[in-house]
Structure formats: structure tokens, C-alpha cells
PDB file of C-alpha atoms and ligand atoms in Angstrom:
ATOM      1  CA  UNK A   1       0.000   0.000   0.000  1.00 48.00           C
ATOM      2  CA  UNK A   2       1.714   3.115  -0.868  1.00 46.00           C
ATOM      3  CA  UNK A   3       0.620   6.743   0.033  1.00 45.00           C
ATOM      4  CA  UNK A   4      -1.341   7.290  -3.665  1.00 53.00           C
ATOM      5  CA  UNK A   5      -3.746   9.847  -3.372  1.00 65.00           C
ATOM      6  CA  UNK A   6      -5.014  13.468  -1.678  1.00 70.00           C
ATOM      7  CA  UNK A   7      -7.208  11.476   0.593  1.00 81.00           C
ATOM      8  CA  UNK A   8      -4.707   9.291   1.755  1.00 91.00           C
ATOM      9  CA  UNK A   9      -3.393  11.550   4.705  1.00 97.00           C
ATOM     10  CA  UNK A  10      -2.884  10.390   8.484  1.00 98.00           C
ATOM     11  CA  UNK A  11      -2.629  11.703  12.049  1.00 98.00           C
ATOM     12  CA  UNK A  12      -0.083   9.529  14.414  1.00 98.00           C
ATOM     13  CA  UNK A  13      -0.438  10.862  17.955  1.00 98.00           C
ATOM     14  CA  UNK A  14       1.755   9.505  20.559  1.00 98.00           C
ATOM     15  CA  UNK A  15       2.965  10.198  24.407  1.00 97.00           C
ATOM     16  CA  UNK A  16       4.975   9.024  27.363  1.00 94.00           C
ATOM     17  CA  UNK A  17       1.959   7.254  29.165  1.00 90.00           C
ATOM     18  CA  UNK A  18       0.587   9.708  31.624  1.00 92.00           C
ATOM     19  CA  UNK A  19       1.003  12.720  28.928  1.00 95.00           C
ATOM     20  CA  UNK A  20      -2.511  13.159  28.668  1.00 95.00           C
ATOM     21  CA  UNK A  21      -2.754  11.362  24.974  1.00 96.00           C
ATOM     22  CA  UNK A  22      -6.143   9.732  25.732  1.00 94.00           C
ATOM     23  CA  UNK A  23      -7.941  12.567  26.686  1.00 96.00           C
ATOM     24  CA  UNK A  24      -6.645  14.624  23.918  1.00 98.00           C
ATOM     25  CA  UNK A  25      -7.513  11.783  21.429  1.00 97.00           C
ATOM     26  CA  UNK A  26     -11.016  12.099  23.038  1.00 97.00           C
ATOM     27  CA  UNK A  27     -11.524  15.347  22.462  1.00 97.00           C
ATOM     28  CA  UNK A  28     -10.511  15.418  18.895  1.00 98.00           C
ATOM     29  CA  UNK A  29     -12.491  12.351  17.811  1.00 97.00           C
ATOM     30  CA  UNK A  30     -15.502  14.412  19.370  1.00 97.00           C
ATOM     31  CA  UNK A  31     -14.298  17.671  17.214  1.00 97.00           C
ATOM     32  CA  UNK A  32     -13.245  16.554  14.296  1.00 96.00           C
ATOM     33  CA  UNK A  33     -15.912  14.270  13.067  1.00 94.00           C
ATOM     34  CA  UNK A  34     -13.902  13.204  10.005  1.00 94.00           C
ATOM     35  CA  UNK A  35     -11.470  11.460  12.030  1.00 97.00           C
ATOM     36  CA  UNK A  36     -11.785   8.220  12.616  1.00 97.00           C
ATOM     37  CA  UNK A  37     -10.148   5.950  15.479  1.00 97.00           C
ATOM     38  CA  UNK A  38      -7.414   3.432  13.605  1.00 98.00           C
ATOM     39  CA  UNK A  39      -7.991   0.067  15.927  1.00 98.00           C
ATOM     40  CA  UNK A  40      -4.826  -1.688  16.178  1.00 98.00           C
ATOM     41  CA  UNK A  41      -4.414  -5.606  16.692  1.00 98.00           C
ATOM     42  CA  UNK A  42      -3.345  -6.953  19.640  1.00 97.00           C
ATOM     43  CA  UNK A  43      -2.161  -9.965  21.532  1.00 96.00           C
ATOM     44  CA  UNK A  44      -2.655  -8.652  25.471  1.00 92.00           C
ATOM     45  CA  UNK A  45      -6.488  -9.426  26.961  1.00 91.00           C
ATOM     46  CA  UNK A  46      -9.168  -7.344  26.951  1.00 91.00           C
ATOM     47  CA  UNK A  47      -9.505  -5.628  29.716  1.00 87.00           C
ATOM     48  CA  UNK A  48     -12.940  -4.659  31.675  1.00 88.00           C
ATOM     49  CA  UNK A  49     -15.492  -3.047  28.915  1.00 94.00           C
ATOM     50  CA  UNK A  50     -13.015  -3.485  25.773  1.00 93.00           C
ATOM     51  CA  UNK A  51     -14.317  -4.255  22.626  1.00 97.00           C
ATOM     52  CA  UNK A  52     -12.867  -6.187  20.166  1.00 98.00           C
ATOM     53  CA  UNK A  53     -12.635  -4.300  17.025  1.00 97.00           C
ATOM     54  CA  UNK A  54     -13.813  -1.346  18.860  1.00 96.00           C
ATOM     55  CA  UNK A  55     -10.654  -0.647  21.201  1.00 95.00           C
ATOM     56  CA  UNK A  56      -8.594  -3.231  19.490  1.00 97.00           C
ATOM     57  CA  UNK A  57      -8.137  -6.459  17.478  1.00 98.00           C
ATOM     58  CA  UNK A  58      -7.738  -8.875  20.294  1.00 98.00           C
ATOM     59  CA  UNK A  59      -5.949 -11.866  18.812  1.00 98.00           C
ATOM     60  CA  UNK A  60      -3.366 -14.633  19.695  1.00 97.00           C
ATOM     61  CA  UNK A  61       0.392 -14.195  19.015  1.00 97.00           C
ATOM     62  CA  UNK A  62       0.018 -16.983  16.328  1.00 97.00           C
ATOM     63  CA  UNK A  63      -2.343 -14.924  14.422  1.00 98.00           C
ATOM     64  CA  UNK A  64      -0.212 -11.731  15.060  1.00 98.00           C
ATOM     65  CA  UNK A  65       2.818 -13.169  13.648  1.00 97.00           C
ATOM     66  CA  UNK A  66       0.947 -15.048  10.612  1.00 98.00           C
ATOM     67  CA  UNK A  67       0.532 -11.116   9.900  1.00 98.00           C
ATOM     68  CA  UNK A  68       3.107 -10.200  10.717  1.00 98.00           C
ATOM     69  CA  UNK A  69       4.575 -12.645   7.684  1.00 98.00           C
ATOM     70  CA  UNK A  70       2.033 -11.323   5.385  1.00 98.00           C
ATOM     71  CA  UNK A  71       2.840  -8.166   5.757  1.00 98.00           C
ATOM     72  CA  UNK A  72      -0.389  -6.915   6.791  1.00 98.00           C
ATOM     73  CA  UNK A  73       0.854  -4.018   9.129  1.00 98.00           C
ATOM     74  CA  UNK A  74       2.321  -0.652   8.039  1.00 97.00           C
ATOM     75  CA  UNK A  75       4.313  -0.727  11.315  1.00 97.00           C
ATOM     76  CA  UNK A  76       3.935  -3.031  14.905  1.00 97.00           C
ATOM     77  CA  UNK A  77       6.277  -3.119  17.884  1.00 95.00           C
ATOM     78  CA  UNK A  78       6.868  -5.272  20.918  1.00 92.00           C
ATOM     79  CA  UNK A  79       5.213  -2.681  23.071  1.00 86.00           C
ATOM     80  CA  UNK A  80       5.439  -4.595  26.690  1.00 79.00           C
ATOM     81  CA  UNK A  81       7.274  -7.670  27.138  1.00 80.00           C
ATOM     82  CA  UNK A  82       5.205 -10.709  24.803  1.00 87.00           C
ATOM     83  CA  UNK A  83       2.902  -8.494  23.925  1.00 91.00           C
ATOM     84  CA  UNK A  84       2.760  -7.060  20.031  1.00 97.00           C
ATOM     85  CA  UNK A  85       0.502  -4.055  18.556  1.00 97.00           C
ATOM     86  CA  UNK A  86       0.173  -2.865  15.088  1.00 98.00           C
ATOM     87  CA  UNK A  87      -1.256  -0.881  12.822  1.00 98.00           C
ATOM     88  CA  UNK A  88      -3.345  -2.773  10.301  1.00 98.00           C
ATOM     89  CA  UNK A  89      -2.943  -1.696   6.888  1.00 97.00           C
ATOM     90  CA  UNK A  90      -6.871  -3.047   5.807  1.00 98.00           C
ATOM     91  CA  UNK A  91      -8.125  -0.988   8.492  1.00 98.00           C
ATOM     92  CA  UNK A  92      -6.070   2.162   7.495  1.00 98.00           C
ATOM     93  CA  UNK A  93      -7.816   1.354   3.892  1.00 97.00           C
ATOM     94  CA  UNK A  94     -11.211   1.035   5.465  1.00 97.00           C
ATOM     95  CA  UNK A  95     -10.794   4.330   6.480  1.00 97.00           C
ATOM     96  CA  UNK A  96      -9.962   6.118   3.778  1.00 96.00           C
ATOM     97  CA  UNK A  97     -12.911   4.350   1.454  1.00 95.00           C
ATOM     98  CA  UNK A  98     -15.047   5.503   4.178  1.00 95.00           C
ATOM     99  CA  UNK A  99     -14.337   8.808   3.855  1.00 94.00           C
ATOM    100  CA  UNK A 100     -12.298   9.495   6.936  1.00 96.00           C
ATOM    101  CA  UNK A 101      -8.966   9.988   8.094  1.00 97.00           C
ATOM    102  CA  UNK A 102      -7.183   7.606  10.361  1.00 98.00           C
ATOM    103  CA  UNK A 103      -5.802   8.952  13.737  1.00 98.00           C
ATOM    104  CA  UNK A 104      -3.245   6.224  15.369  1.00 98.00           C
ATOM    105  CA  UNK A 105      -2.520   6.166  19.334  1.00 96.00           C
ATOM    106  CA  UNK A 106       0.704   4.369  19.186  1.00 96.00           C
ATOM    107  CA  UNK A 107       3.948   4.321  20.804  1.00 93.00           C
ATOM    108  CA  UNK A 108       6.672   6.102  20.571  1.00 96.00           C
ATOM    109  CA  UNK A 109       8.863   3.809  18.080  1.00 95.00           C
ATOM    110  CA  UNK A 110       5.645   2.949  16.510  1.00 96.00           C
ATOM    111  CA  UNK A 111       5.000   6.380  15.433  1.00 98.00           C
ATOM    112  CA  UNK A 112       7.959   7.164  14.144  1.00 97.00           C
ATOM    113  CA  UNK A 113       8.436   4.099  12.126  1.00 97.00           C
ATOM    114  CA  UNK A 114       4.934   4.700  11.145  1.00 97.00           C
ATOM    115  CA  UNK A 115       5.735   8.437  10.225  1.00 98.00           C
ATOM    116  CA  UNK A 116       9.303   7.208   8.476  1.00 97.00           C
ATOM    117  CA  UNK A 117       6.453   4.841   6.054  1.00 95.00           C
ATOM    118  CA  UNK A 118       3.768   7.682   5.198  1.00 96.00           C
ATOM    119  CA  UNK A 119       6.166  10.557   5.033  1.00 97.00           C
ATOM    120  CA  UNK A 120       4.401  13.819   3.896  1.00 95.00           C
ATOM    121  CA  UNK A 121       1.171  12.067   4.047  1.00 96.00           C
ATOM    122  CA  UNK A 122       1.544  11.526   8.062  1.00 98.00           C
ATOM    123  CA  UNK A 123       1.311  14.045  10.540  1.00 98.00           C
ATOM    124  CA  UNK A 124       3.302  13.036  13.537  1.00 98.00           C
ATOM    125  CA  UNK A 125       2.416  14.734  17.058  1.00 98.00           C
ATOM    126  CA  UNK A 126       4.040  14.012  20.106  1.00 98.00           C
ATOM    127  CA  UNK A 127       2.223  14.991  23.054  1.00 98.00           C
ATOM    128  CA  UNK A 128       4.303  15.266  26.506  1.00 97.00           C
ATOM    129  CA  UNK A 129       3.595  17.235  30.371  1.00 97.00           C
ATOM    130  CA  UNK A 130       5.573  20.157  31.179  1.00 97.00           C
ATOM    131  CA  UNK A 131       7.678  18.151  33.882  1.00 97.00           C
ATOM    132  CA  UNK A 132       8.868  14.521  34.440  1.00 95.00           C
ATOM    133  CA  UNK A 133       7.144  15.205  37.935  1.00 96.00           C
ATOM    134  CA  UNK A 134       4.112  16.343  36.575  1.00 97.00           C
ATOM    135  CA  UNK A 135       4.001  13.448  34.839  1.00 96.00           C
ATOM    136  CA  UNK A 136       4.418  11.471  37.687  1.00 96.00           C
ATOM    137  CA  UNK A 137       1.709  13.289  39.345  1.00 96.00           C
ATOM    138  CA  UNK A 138      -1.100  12.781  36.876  1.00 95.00           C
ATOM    139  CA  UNK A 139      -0.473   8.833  36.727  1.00 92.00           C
ATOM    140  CA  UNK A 140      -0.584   8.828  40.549  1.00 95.00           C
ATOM    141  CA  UNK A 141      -3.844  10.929  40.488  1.00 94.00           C
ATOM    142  CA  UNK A 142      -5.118   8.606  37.499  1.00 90.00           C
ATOM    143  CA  UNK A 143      -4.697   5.847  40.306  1.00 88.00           C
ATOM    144  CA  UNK A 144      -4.478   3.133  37.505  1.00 83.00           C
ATOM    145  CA  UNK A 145      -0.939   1.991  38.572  1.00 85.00           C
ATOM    146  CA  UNK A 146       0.764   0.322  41.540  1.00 90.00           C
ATOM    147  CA  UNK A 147       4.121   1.918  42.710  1.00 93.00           C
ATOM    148  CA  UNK A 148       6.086  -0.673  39.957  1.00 90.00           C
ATOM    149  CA  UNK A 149       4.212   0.084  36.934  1.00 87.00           C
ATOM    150  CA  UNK A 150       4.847   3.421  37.942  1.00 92.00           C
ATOM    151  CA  UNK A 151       8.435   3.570  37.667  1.00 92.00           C
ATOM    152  CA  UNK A 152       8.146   1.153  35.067  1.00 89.00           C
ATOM    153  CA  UNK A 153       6.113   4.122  33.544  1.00 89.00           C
ATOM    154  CA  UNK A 154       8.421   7.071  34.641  1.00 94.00           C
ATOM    155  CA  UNK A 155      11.549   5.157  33.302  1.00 93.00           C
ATOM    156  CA  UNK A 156      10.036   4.539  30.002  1.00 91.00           C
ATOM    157  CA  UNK A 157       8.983   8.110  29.737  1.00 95.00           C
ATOM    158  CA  UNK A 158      12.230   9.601  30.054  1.00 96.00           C
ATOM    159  CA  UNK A 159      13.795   7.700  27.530  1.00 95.00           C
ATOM    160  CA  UNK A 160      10.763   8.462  24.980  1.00 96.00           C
ATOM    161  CA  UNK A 161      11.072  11.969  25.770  1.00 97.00           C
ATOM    162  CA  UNK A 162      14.530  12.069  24.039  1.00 97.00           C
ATOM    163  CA  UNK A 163      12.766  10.998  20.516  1.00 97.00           C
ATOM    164  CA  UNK A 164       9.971  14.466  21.366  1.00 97.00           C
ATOM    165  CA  UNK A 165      12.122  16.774  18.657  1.00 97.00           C
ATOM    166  CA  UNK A 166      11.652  13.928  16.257  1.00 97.00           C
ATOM    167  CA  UNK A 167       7.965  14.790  15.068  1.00 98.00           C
ATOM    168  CA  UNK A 168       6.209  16.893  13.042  1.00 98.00           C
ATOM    169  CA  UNK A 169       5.222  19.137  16.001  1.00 98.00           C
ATOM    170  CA  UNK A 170       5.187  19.080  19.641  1.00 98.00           C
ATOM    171  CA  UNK A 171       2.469  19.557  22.157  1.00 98.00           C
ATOM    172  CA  UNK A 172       2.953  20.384  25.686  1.00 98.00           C
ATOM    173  CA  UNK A 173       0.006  19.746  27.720  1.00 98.00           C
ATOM    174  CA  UNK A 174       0.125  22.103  30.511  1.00 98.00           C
ATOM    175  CA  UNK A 175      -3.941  23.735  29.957  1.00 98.00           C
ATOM    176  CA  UNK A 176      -5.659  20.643  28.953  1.00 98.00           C
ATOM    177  CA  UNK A 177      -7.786  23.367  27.036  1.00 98.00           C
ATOM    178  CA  UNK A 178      -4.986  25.203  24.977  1.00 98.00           C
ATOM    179  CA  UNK A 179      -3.590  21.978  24.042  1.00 98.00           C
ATOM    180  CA  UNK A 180      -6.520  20.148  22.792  1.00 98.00           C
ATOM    181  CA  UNK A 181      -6.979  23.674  20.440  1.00 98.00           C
ATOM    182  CA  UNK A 182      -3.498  23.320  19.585  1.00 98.00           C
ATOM    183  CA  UNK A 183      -3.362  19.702  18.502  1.00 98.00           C
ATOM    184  CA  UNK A 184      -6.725  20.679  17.321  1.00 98.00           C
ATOM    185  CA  UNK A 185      -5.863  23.528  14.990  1.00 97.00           C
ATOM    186  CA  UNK A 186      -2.992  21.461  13.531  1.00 98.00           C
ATOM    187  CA  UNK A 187      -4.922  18.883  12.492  1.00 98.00           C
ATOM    188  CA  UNK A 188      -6.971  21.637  10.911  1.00 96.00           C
ATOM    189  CA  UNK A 189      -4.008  23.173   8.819  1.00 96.00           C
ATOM    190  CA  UNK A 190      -2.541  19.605   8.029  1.00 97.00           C
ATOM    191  CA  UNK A 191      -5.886  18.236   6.216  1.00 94.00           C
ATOM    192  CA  UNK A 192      -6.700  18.722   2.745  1.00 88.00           C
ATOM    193  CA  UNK A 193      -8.699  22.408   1.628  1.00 76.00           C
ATOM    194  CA  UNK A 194     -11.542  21.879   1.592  1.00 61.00           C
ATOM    195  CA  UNK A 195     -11.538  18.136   2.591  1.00 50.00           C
ATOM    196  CA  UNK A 196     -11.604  19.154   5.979  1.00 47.00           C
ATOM    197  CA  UNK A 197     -14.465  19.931   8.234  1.00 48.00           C
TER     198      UNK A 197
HETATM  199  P1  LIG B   1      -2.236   8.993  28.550  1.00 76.72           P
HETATM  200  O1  LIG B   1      -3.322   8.533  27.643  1.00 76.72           O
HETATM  201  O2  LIG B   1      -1.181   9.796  27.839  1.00 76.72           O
HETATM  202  O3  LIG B   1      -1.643   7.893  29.378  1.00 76.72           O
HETATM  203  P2  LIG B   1      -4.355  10.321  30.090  1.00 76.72           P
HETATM  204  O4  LIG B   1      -5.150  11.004  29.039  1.00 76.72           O
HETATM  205  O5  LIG B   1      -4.934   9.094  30.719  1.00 76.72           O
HETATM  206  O6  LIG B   1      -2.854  10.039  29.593  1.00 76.72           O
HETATM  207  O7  LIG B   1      -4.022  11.413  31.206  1.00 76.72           O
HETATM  208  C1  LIG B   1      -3.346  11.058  32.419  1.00 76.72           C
HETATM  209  C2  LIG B   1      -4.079  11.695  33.612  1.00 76.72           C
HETATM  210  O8  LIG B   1      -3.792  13.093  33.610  1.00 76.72           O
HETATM  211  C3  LIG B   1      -5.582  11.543  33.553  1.00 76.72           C
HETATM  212  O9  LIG B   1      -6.057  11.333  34.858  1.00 76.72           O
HETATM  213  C4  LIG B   1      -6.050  12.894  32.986  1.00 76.72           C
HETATM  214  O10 LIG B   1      -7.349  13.220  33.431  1.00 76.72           O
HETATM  215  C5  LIG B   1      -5.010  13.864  33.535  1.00 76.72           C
HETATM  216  N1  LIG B   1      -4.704  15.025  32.682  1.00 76.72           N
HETATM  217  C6  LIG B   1      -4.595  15.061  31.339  1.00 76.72           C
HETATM  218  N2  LIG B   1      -4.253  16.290  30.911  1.00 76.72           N
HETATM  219  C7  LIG B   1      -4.142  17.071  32.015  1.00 76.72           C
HETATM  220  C8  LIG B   1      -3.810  18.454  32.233  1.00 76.72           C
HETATM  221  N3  LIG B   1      -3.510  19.290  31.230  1.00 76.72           N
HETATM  222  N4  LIG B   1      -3.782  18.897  33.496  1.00 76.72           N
HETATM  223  C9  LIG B   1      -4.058  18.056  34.534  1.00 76.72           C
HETATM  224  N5  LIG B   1      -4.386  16.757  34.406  1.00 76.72           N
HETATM  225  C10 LIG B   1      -4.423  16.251  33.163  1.00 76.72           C
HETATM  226  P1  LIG B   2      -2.532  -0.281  26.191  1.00 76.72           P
HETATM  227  O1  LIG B   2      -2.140  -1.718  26.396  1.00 76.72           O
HETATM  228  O2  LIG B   2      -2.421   0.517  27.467  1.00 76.72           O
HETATM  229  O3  LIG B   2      -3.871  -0.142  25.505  1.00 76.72           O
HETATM  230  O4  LIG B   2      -1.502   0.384  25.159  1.00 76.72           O
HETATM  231  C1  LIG B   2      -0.138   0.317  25.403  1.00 76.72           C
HETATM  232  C2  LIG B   2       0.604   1.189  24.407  1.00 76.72           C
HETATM  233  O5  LIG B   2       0.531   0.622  23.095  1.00 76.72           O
HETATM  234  C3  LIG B   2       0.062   2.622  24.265  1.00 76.72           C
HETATM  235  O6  LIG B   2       1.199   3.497  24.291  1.00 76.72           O
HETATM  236  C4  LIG B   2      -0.570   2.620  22.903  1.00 76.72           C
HETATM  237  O7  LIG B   2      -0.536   3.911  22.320  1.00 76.72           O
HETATM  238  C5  LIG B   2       0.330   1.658  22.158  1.00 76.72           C
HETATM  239  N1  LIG B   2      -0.281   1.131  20.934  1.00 76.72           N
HETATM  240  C6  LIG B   2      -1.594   0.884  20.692  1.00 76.72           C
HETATM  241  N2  LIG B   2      -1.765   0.433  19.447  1.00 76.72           N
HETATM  242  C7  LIG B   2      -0.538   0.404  18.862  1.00 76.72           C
HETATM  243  C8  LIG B   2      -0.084   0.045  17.551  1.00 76.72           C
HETATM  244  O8  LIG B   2      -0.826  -0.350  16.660  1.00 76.72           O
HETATM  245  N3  LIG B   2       1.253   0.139  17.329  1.00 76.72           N
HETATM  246  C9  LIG B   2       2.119   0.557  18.287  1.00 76.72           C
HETATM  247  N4  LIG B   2       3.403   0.640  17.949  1.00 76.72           N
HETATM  248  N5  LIG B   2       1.717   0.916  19.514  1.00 76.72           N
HETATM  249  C10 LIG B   2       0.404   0.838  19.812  1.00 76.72           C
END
């Protein structure tokens, strides 16, 4: 699948976990009605209230790396130990015959190798908190990890934050509100004239 047409444009969004990604991702999906959530495949469970094909492709590491052999994703990593994500290039397609645009969550590696594949087409935003222990702060408040995942968390972060210059643009989410009209207003710019709501 190679970048062909106009309509063939993409939004990659990623984030140090914590960074506020998933509430900015929410807001735009609510704006921006032409954008459409790209559901990855993945081989880690469900959790409580996922949806498979809504939230993601749950499926079995055999299955991932059958894929994987097909060539089926325009990028995947190893995101936690055993467990594999990637962006689907049928569902990238089923996107774009829909109408829409896709808009990838993904990691950090994922984005960029996903940005490195779409080029001028992709529009790569990395979204990160004003401090390492502001950071820290909003995943404690989030209460969703225990004190390991944490650092695991905080670790991680600081050595994503080194690729943060390596994107199209960079959002600091200080004001939830100025940066969801930031990310918001870029989006805006990037999309086709007149294409774009
Ligand atoms: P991510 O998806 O990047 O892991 P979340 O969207 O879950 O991050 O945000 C992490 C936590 O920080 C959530 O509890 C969220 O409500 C909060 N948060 C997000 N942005 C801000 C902000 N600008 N100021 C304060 N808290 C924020
Ligand atoms: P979670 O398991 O918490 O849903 O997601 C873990 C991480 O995997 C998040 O940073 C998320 O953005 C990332 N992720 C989700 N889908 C993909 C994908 O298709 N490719 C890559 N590289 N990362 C993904």
C-alpha cells in the first residue's frame, strides 16, 4: 500500500503514558468528526469493557505473527514484554474508502516508524507534560498503577522523551484546554482544503 492519493493523509499521535494522549484523542475524535479511530491488533487481553474491534483487534500471538509474515501491518512493535501491537494496513484502507482519516494512538517507536512509512502524508504529534514530575503526578492521580508500573512508567517516559524533537510538532500539555486547540488547529491546517471539516 503506498501513500497514492489526496485522501490518503494520516494523524499519528503519541505520548509518554501519563502525557494526557487519551484525553486529547477524546476530544478530537468528538471535534473533528472526520477522524476516525485506527484500531490496532493486539495480543494482550481485553480488559474490563473493551471491545474487540472497537478498542482493538484482540488476537493470539500466532495470528499476530501469521501477519506479521504477510505483511499486513504498516508498522507493529513489541510494546510490553510478549505483547505485540500494530497498525493494520486493511483498516487504514477502510478508512480512507469511508471517507475518513485515520488517527493512530501508538507508541513512541511505533509512530515514528509509522511516520518514516507515510512521510508527507503523516502528521506526527508528540504529546508530553511540562515536567517529568508532573508526569508522575497525573499517573498517581489517574490511580491506575501500583508503585512498579509506575516507575516502570516514569523510566520509560524519560527515555521516549529524548525521541519528542523527532515529530512533526510538539504539544505540551500544561492547559488541557490550549492543548486540545493546539493539537486541534494542527490537524486543521494539516488536512486537505476543503476536505476538511
Ligand atoms: P495517557 O493517555 O497519555 O496515558 P491520560 O489522558 O490518561 O494520559 O491522562 C493522564 C491523567 O492526567 C488523567 O487522569 C487525565 O485526566 C489527567 N490530565 C490530562 N491532561 C491534564 C492536564 N492538562 N492537566 C491536569 N491533568 C491532566
Ligand atoms: P494499552 O495496552 O495501554 O492499551 O496500550 C499500550 C501502548 O501501546 C500505548 O502506548 C498505545 O498507544 C500503544 N499502541 C496501541 N496500538 C498500537 C499500535 O498499533 N502500534 C504501536 N506501535 N503501539 C500501539
Amino acid at each position: 500500500m503506498g501513500p497514492e492519493s489526496e485522501r490518503q493523509r494520516i494523524i499519528i499521535i503519541t505520548a509518554p503514558s501519563g502525557s494526557g494522549k487519551s484525553t486529547i484523542v477524546r476530544h478530537l475524535l468528538q471535534t473533528l468528526p472526520e477522524l476516525r479511530f485506527s484500531v490496532s491488533a493486539c495480543t494482550r487481553s481485553p480488559r474490563q469493557g473493551e471491545i474487540h474491534g472497537r478498542d482493538y483487534f484482540f488476537i493470539s500471538v500466532e495470528e499476530f505473527q501469521q501477519k506479521i509474515s504477510e505483511e499486513a501491518f504498516a508498522e507493529y512493535e513489541m510494546v510490553y514484554a510478549g505483547k505485540y501491537y500494530g497498525t493494520l494496513k486493511s483498516e487504514l484502507q477502510k478508512i480512507w474508502r469511508d471517507g475518513g482519516y485515520p488517527l493512530a494512538d501508538i507508541d513512541v517507536q511505533g509512530a515514528l516508524r509509522l511516520k518514516h512509512y507515510f512521510a508527507d502524508k503523516a502528521l506526527s504529534i508528540f504529546i508530553k507534560a511540562p515536567a517529568l514530575e508532573i508526569l508522575e503526578q497525573r499517573l498517581r492521580n489517574r490511580g491506575t498503577e501500583t508503585e512498579e508500573s509506575l516507575r516502570e512508567r516514569l523510566q520509560k517516559a524519560e527515555h521516549e522523551l529524548q525521541w519528542s524533537n523527532s515529530f512533526d510538532a510538539l504539544i505540551v500539555n500544561d492547559q488541557l484546554d490550549e492543548a486540545c486547540q493546539q493539537t486541534e488547529q494542527l490537524i486543521r491546517n494539516f488536512l486537505p482544503k476543503g476536505l476538511s471539516v
